[in-house]
CSV table of C-alpha atoms in Angstrom, one decimal:
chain,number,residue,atom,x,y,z
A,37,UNK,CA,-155.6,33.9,33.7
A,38,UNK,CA,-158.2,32.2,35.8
A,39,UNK,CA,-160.9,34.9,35.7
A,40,UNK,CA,-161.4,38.7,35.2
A,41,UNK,CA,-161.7,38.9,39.1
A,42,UNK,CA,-158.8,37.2,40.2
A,43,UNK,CA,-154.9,38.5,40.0
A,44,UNK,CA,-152.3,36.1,39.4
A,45,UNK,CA,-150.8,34.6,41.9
A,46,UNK,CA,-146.8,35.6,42.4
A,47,UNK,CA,-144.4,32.9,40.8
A,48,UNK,CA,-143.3,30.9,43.8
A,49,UNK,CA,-140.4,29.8,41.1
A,50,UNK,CA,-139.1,33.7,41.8
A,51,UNK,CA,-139.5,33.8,45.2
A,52,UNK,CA,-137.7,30.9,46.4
A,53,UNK,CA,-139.5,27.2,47.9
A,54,UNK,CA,-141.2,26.9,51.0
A,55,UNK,CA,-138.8,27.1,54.3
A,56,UNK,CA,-140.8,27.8,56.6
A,57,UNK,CA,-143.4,24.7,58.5
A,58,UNK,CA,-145.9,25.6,61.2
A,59,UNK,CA,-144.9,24.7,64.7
A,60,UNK,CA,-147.9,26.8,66.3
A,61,UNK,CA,-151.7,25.4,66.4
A,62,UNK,CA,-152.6,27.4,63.7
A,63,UNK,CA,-151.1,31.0,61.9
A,64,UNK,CA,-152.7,33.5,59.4
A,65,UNK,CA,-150.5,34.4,57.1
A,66,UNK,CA,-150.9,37.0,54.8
A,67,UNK,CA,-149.6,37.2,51.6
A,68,UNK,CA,-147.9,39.4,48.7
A,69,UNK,CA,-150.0,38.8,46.2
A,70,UNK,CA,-152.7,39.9,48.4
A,71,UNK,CA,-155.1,37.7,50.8
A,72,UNK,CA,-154.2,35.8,53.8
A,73,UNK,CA,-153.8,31.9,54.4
A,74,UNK,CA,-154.8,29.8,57.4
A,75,UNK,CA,-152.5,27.4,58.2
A,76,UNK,CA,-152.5,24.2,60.9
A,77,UNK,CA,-149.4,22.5,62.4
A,78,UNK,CA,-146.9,21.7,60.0
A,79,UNK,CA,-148.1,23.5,57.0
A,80,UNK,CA,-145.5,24.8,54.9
A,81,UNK,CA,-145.7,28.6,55.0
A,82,UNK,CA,-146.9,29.5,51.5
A,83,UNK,CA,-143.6,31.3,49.3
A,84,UNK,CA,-145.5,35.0,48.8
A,85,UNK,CA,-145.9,35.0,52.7
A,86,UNK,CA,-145.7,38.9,53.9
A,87,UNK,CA,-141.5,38.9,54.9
A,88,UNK,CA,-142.9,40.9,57.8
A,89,UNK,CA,-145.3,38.7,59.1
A,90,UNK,CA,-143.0,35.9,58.9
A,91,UNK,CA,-140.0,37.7,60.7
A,92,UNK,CA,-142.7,38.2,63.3
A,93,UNK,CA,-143.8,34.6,63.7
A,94,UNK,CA,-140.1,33.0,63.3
A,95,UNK,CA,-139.2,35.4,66.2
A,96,UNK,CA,-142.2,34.1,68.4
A,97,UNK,CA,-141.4,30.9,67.7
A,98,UNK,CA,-144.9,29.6,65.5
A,99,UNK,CA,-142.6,29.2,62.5
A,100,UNK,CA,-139.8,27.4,62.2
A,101,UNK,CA,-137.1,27.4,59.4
A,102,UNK,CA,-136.3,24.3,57.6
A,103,UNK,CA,-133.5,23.2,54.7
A,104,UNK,CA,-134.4,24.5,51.0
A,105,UNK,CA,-135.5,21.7,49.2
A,106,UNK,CA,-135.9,21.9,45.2
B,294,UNK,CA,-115.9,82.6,104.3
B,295,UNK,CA,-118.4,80.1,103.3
B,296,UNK,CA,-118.6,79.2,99.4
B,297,UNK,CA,-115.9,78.7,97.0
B,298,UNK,CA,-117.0,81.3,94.7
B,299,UNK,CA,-116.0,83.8,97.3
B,300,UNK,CA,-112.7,82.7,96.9
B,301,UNK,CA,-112.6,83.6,92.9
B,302,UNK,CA,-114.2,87.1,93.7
B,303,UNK,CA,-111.7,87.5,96.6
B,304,UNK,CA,-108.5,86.7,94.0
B,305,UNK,CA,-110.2,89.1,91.0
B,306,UNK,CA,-110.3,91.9,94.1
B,307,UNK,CA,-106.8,91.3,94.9
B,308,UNK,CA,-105.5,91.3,91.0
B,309,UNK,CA,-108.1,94.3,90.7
B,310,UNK,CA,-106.3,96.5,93.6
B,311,UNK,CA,-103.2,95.3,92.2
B,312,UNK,CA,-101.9,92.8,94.9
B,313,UNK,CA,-101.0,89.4,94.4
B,314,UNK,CA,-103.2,86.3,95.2
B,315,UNK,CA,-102.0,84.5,98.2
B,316,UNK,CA,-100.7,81.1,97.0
B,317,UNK,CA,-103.3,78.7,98.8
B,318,UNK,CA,-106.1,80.7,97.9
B,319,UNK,CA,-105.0,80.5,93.9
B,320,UNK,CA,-104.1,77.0,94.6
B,321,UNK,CA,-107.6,76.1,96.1
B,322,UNK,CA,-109.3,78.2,93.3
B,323,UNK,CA,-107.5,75.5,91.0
B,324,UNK,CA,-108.8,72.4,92.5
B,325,UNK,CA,-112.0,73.6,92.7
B,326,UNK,CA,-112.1,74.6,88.8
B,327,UNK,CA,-110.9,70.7,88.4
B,328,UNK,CA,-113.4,69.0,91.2
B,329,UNK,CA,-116.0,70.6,89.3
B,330,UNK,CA,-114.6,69.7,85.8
B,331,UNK,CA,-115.8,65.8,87.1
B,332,UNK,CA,-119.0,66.7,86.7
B,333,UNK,CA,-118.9,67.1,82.9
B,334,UNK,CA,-119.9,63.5,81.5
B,335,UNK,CA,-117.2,62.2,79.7
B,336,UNK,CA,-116.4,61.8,75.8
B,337,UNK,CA,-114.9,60.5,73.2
B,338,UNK,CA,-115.9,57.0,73.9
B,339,UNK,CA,-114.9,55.7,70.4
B,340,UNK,CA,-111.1,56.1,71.1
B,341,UNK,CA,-110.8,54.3,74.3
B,342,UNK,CA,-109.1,50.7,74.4
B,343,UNK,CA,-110.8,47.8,75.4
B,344,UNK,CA,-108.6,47.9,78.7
B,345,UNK,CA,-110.1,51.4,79.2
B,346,UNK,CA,-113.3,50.2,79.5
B,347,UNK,CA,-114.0,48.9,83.3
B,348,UNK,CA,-112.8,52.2,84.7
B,349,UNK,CA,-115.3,54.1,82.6
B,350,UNK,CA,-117.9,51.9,82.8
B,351,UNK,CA,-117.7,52.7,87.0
B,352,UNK,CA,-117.4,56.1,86.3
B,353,UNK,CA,-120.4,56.0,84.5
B,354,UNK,CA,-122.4,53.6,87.2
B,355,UNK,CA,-121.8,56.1,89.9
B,356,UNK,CA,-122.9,59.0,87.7
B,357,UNK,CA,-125.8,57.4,87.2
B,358,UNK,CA,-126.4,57.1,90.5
B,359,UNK,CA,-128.4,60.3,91.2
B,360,UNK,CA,-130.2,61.6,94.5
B,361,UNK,CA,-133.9,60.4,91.8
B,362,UNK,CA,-134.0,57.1,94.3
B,363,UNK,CA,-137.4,56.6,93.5
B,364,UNK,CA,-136.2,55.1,90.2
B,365,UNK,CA,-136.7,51.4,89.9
B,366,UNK,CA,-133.4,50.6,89.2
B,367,UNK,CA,-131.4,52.6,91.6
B,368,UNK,CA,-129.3,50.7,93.9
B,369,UNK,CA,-129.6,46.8,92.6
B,370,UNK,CA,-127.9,46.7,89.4
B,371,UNK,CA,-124.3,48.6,90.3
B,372,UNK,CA,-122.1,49.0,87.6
B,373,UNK,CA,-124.6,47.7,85.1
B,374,UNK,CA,-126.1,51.3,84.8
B,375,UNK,CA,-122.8,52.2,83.8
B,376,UNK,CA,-122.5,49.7,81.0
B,377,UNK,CA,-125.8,50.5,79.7
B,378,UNK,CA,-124.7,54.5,79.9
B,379,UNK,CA,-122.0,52.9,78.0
B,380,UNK,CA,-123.3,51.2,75.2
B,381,UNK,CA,-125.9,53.8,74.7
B,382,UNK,CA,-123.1,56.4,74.7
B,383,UNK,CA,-121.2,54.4,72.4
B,384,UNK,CA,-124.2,53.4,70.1
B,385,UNK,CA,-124.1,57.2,69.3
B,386,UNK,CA,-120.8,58.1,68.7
B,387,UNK,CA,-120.3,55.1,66.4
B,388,UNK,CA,-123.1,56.0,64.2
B,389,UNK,CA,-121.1,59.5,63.4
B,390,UNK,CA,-118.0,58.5,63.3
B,391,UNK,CA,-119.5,55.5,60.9
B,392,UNK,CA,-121.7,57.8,58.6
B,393,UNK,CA,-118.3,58.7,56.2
B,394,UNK,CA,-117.9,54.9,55.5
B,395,UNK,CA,-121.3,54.4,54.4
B,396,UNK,CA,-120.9,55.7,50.9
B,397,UNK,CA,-117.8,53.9,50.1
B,398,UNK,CA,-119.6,50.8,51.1
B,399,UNK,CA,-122.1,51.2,48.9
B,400,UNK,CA,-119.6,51.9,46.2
B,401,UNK,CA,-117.9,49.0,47.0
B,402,UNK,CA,-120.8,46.7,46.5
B,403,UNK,CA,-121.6,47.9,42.9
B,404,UNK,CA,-119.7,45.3,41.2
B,405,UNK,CA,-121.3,42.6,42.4
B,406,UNK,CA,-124.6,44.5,42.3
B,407,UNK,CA,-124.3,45.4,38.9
B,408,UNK,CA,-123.7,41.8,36.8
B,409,UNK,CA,-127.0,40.9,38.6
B,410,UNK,CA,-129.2,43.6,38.1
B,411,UNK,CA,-128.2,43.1,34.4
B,412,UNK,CA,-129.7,39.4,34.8
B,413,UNK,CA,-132.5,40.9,35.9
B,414,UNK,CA,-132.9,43.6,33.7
B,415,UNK,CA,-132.6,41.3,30.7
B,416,UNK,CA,-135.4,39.2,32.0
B,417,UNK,CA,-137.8,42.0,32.8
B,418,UNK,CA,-137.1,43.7,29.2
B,419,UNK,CA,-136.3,41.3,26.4
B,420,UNK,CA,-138.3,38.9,27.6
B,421,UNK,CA,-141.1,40.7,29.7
B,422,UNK,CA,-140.9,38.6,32.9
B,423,UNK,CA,-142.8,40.0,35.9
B,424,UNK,CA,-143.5,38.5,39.6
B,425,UNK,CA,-147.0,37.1,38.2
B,426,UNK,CA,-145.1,34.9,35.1
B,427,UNK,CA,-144.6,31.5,36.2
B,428,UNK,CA,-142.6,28.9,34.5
B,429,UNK,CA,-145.8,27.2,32.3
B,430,UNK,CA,-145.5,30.9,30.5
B,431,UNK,CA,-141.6,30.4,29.7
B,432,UNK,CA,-142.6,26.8,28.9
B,433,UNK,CA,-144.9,28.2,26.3
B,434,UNK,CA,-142.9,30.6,24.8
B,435,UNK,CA,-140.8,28.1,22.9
B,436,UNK,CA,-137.6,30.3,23.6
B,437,UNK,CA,-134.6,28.5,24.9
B,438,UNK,CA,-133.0,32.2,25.4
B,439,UNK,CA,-136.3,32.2,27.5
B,440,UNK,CA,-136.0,29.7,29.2
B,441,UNK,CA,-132.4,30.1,30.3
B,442,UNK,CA,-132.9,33.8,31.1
B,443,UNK,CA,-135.7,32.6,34.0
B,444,UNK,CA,-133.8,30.2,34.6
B,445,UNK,CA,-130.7,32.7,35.8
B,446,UNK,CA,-133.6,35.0,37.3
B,447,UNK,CA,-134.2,33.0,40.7
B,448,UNK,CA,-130.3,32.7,41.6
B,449,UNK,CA,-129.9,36.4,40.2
B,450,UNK,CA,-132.5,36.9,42.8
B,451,UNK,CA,-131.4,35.1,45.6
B,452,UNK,CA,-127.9,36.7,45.3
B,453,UNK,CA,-129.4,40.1,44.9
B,454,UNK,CA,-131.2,39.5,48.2
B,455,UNK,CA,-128.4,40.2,51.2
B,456,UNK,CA,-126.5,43.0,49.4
B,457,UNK,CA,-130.2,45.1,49.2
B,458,UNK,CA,-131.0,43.6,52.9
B,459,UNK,CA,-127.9,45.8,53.7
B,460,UNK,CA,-128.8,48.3,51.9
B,461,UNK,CA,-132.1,48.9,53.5
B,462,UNK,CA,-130.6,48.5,57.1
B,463,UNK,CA,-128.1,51.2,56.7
B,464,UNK,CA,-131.2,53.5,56.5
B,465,UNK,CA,-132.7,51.9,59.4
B,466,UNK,CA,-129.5,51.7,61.3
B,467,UNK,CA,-127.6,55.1,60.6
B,468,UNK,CA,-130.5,56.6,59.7
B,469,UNK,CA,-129.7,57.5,56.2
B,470,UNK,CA,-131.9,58.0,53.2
B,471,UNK,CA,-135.1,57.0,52.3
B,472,UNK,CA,-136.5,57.6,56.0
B,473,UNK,CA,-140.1,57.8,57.0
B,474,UNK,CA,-139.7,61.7,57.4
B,475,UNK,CA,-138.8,61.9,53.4
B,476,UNK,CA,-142.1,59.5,52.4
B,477,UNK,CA,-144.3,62.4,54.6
B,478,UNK,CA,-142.7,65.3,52.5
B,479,UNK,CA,-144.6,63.8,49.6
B,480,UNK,CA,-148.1,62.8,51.4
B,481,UNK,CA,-150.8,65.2,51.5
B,482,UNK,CA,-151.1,66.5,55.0
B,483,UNK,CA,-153.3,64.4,57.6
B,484,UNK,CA,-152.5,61.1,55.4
B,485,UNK,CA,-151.0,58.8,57.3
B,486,UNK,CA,-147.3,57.3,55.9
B,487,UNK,CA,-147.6,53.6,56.4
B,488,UNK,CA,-143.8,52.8,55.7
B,489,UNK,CA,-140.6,53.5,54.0
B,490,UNK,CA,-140.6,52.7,50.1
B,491,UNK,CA,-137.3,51.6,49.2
B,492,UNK,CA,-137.4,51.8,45.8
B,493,UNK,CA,-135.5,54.8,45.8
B,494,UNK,CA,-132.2,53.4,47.0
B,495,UNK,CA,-131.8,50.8,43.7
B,496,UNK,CA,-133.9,53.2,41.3
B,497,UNK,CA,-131.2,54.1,38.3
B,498,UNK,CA,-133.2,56.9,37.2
B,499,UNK,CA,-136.7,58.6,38.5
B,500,UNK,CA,-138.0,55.2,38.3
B,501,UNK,CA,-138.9,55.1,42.6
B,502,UNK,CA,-141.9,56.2,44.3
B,503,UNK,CA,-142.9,57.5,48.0
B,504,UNK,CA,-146.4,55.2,47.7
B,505,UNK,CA,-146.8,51.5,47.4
B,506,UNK,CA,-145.4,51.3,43.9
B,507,UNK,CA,-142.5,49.2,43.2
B,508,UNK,CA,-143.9,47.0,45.8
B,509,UNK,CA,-145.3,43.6,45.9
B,510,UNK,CA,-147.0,44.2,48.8
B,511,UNK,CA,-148.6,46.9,50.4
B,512,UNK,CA,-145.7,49.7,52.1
B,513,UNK,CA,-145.4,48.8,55.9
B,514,UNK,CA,-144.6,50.4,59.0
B,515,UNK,CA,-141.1,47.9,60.2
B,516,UNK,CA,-141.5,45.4,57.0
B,517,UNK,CA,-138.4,46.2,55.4
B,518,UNK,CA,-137.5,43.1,53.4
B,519,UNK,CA,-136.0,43.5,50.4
B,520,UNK,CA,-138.4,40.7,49.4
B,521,UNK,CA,-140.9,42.9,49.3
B,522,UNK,CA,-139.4,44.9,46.4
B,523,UNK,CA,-140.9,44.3,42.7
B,524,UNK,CA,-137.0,43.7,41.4
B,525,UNK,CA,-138.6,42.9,37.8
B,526,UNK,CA,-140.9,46.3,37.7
B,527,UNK,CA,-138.6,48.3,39.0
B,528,UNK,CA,-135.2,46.8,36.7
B,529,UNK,CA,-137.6,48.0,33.7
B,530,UNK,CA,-136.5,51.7,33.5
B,531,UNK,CA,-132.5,50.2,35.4
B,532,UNK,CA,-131.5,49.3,38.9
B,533,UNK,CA,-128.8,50.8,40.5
B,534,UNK,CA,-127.6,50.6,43.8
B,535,UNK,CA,-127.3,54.1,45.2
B,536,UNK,CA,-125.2,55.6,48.1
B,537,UNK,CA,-126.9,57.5,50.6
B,538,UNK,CA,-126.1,60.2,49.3
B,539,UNK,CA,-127.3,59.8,46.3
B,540,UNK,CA,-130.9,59.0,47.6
B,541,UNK,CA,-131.0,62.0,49.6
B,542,UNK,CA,-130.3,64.2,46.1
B,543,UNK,CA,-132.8,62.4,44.4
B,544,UNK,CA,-135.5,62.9,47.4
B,545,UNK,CA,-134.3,66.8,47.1
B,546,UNK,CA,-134.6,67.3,43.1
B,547,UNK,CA,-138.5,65.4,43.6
B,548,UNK,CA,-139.3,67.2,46.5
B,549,UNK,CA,-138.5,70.5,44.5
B,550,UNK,CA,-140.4,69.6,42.0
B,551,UNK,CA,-143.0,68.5,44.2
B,552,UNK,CA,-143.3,72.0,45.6
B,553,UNK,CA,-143.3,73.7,42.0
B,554,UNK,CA,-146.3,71.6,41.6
B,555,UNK,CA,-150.1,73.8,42.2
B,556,UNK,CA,-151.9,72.8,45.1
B,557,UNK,CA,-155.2,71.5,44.5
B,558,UNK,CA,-157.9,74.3,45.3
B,559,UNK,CA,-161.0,73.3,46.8
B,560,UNK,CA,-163.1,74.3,43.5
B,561,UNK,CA,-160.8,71.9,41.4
B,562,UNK,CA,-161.9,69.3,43.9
C-alpha cells in the first residue's frame, strides 16, 4: 500500500495485457480502478481501461486492437 | 346502389323475409369480405422459406406505400421499405418464438461455467485473492498452492469471459432479466438508475446487488462488459450461472422483501 489516500491499482496480471495502441492524436481513458489517463499516439491503452470506453473508441476508430503479447 | 355494405344489408333483408340471396350478389359479398381481408398485414413471418421471401418483401414495400407522401422516404427506395418492414417484422417474432430456448441455453453452459467458477472460487477463498492483489503479493506469500492457484486465475478468467458476455446480451437482446426496469424497483424514487448490475445473473445465492456493488467500476448506462464484474468478490459467497428465469425469481423474492421493508419517515431522516 502506497499511502492511506491512494487505492490499489487493479492487477493488470488479472485483467489480461495491453491490446489496445492509440491510433488517434490523443484519448482519455478512464479507468476501473478509478481516474482517467491521457494518452498520445501509440500508447498502449492501460489494462483497467473502462470496457465501455474502449468499445466506444475501437468503434470510432482512435483505438486499434493489436496481438496479445505476454 | 352505391357501397358494398348495402349489398350485406340487402342479403340479411332477403334471408330476414325468408328469400334466398341472388347468387351474384352472395358471390360479390364474398370477394368483397376477401379484397378487404388484404388489408390485414400479414403474419407468421418465422415460418416462411427463404424462397418465400421476395414475394412478401413486395407485399410489404407496397403496404408501405401510404397516401403520408410527405415522408422522406416515400417513392425512392421501392422494395427496400418492404425489407426493412421485414426485418423489423421478423426481429419480433424471433425474439418470441426464441424466448423458450433461452433457459436451456443457459443450462447448457453450466458445465463449462461451473469447473471455472470453482478456479475462481478457490482463489478468492482459500487464498483471499481480490482484483487489487498483484503477483509481488503471491510472490510473497511463499505458497506454491498460491502461486499456482493465481496462476490458473487469469486463464479461468479469460475463459469465463465469452460465456458471461453471452449471458449479459441475452438480457439485452431478448430482453430478459436483470433489465433497467428491475434496478428502478429498488432505487428510491427521483434517483436516477445509471445501469443494469449484472451481478444477479452469476450470483449463487443473495450475493447480487441493484447498486454498483459487485462492480469494478461504477454501474453504466450501455457498459455491459462482463469485464466490468468483480468475479473474485462476487465468487466469495458462489457464482453460478443463472437462467433467466431464475434471475427474474430472485429479483421477485428481493423485491418482496424490499416492500416488507418501513419506508423511511421524514422525522427518522
Amino acid at each position: 500500500m502506497t499511502g492511506a489516500t491512494r487505492r490499489r491499482e487493479l492487477s493488470s496480471f488479472l485483467l489480461g495485457q495491453q491490446r489496445y495502441r492509440v491510433k488517434a492524436n490523443a484519448v482519455i481513458v478512464p479507468r476501473m480502478g478509478g481516474g482517467e489517463v491521457y494518452l498520445y499516439r501509440h500508447n498502449l491503452l492501460p489494462a483497467d481501461a473502462s470496457p465501455a470506453i474502449v468499445e466506444m473508441l475501437l468503434r470510432s476508430g482512435a483505438i486499434y486492437e493489436i496481438e496479445e503479447t505476454r | 346502389m352505391t357501397h358494398h355494405t348495402h349489398l350485406t344489408r340487402f342479403a340479411t333483408l332477403c334471408q330476414a323475409a325468408g328469400g334466398t340471396v341472388p347468387e351474384p350478389i352472395a358471390h360479390a359479398i364474398e370477394l368483397v369480405n376477401a379484397a378487404y381481408a388484404c388489408e390485414t398485414r400479414p403474419t407468421g413471418f418465422l415460418d416462411l422459406t427463404v424462397d418465400e421471401v421476395p414475394a412478401m418483401v413486395t407485399d410489404l414495400a407496397v403496404r408501405s406505400h401510404d397516401s403520408n407522401f410527405d415522408t422522406p422516404e416515400m417513392g425512392k427506395d421501392g422494395l427496400n421499405l418492404g425489407v426493412k418492414a421485414f426485418a423489423q417484422a421478423l426481429n419480433d417474432e424471433v425474439r418470441i418464438a426464441a424466448l423458450p430456448y433461452l433457459d436451456q441455453l443457459v443450462v447448457d453452459l453450466r458445465p463449462r461455467f461451473d469447473p471455472i467458477a470453482a478456479t475462481i472460487t478457490e482463489a478468492a477463498t482459500t487464498y483471499g485473492f481480490t482484483y487489487r492483489t498483484n503477483s509481488d503479493d503471491v510472490v510473497e506469500l511463499d505458497n506454491d498452492d498460491a502461486v499456482d492457484a493465481w496462476r490458473s486465475l487469469r486463464p479461468a478468467l479469460a475463459e469465463l469471459m465469452p460465456i458471461a458476455q453471452l449471458r449479459i446480451s441475452m438480457s439485452t437482446l431478448f430482453s430478459v432479466g436483470p433489465l433497467l426496469e428491475d434496478m428502478q424497483r429498488f432505487t428510491a424514487p427521483f434517483e436516477r438508475v445509471r445501469g443494469v448490475n449484472y451481478s444477479v445473473a452469476f450470483a449463487a445465492g443473495d450475493n447480487w446487488a441493484t447498486d454498483d456493488a459487485y462492480y469494478l467500476e461504477p454501474v453504466n448506462r450501455g457498459a455491459d462488459s462482463a469485464r466490468s464484474i468483480d468475479w473474485l468478490e462476487l465468487s466469495l459467497r458462489g457464482l453460478r450461472l443463472n437462467t433467466p428465469s431464475e434471475v427474474q425469481a430472485k429479483i421477485a423474492d428481493r423485491y418482496a422483501e424490499h416492500l416488507r421493508q418501513p419506508a423511511t419517515t421524514v422525522s427518522e431522516a
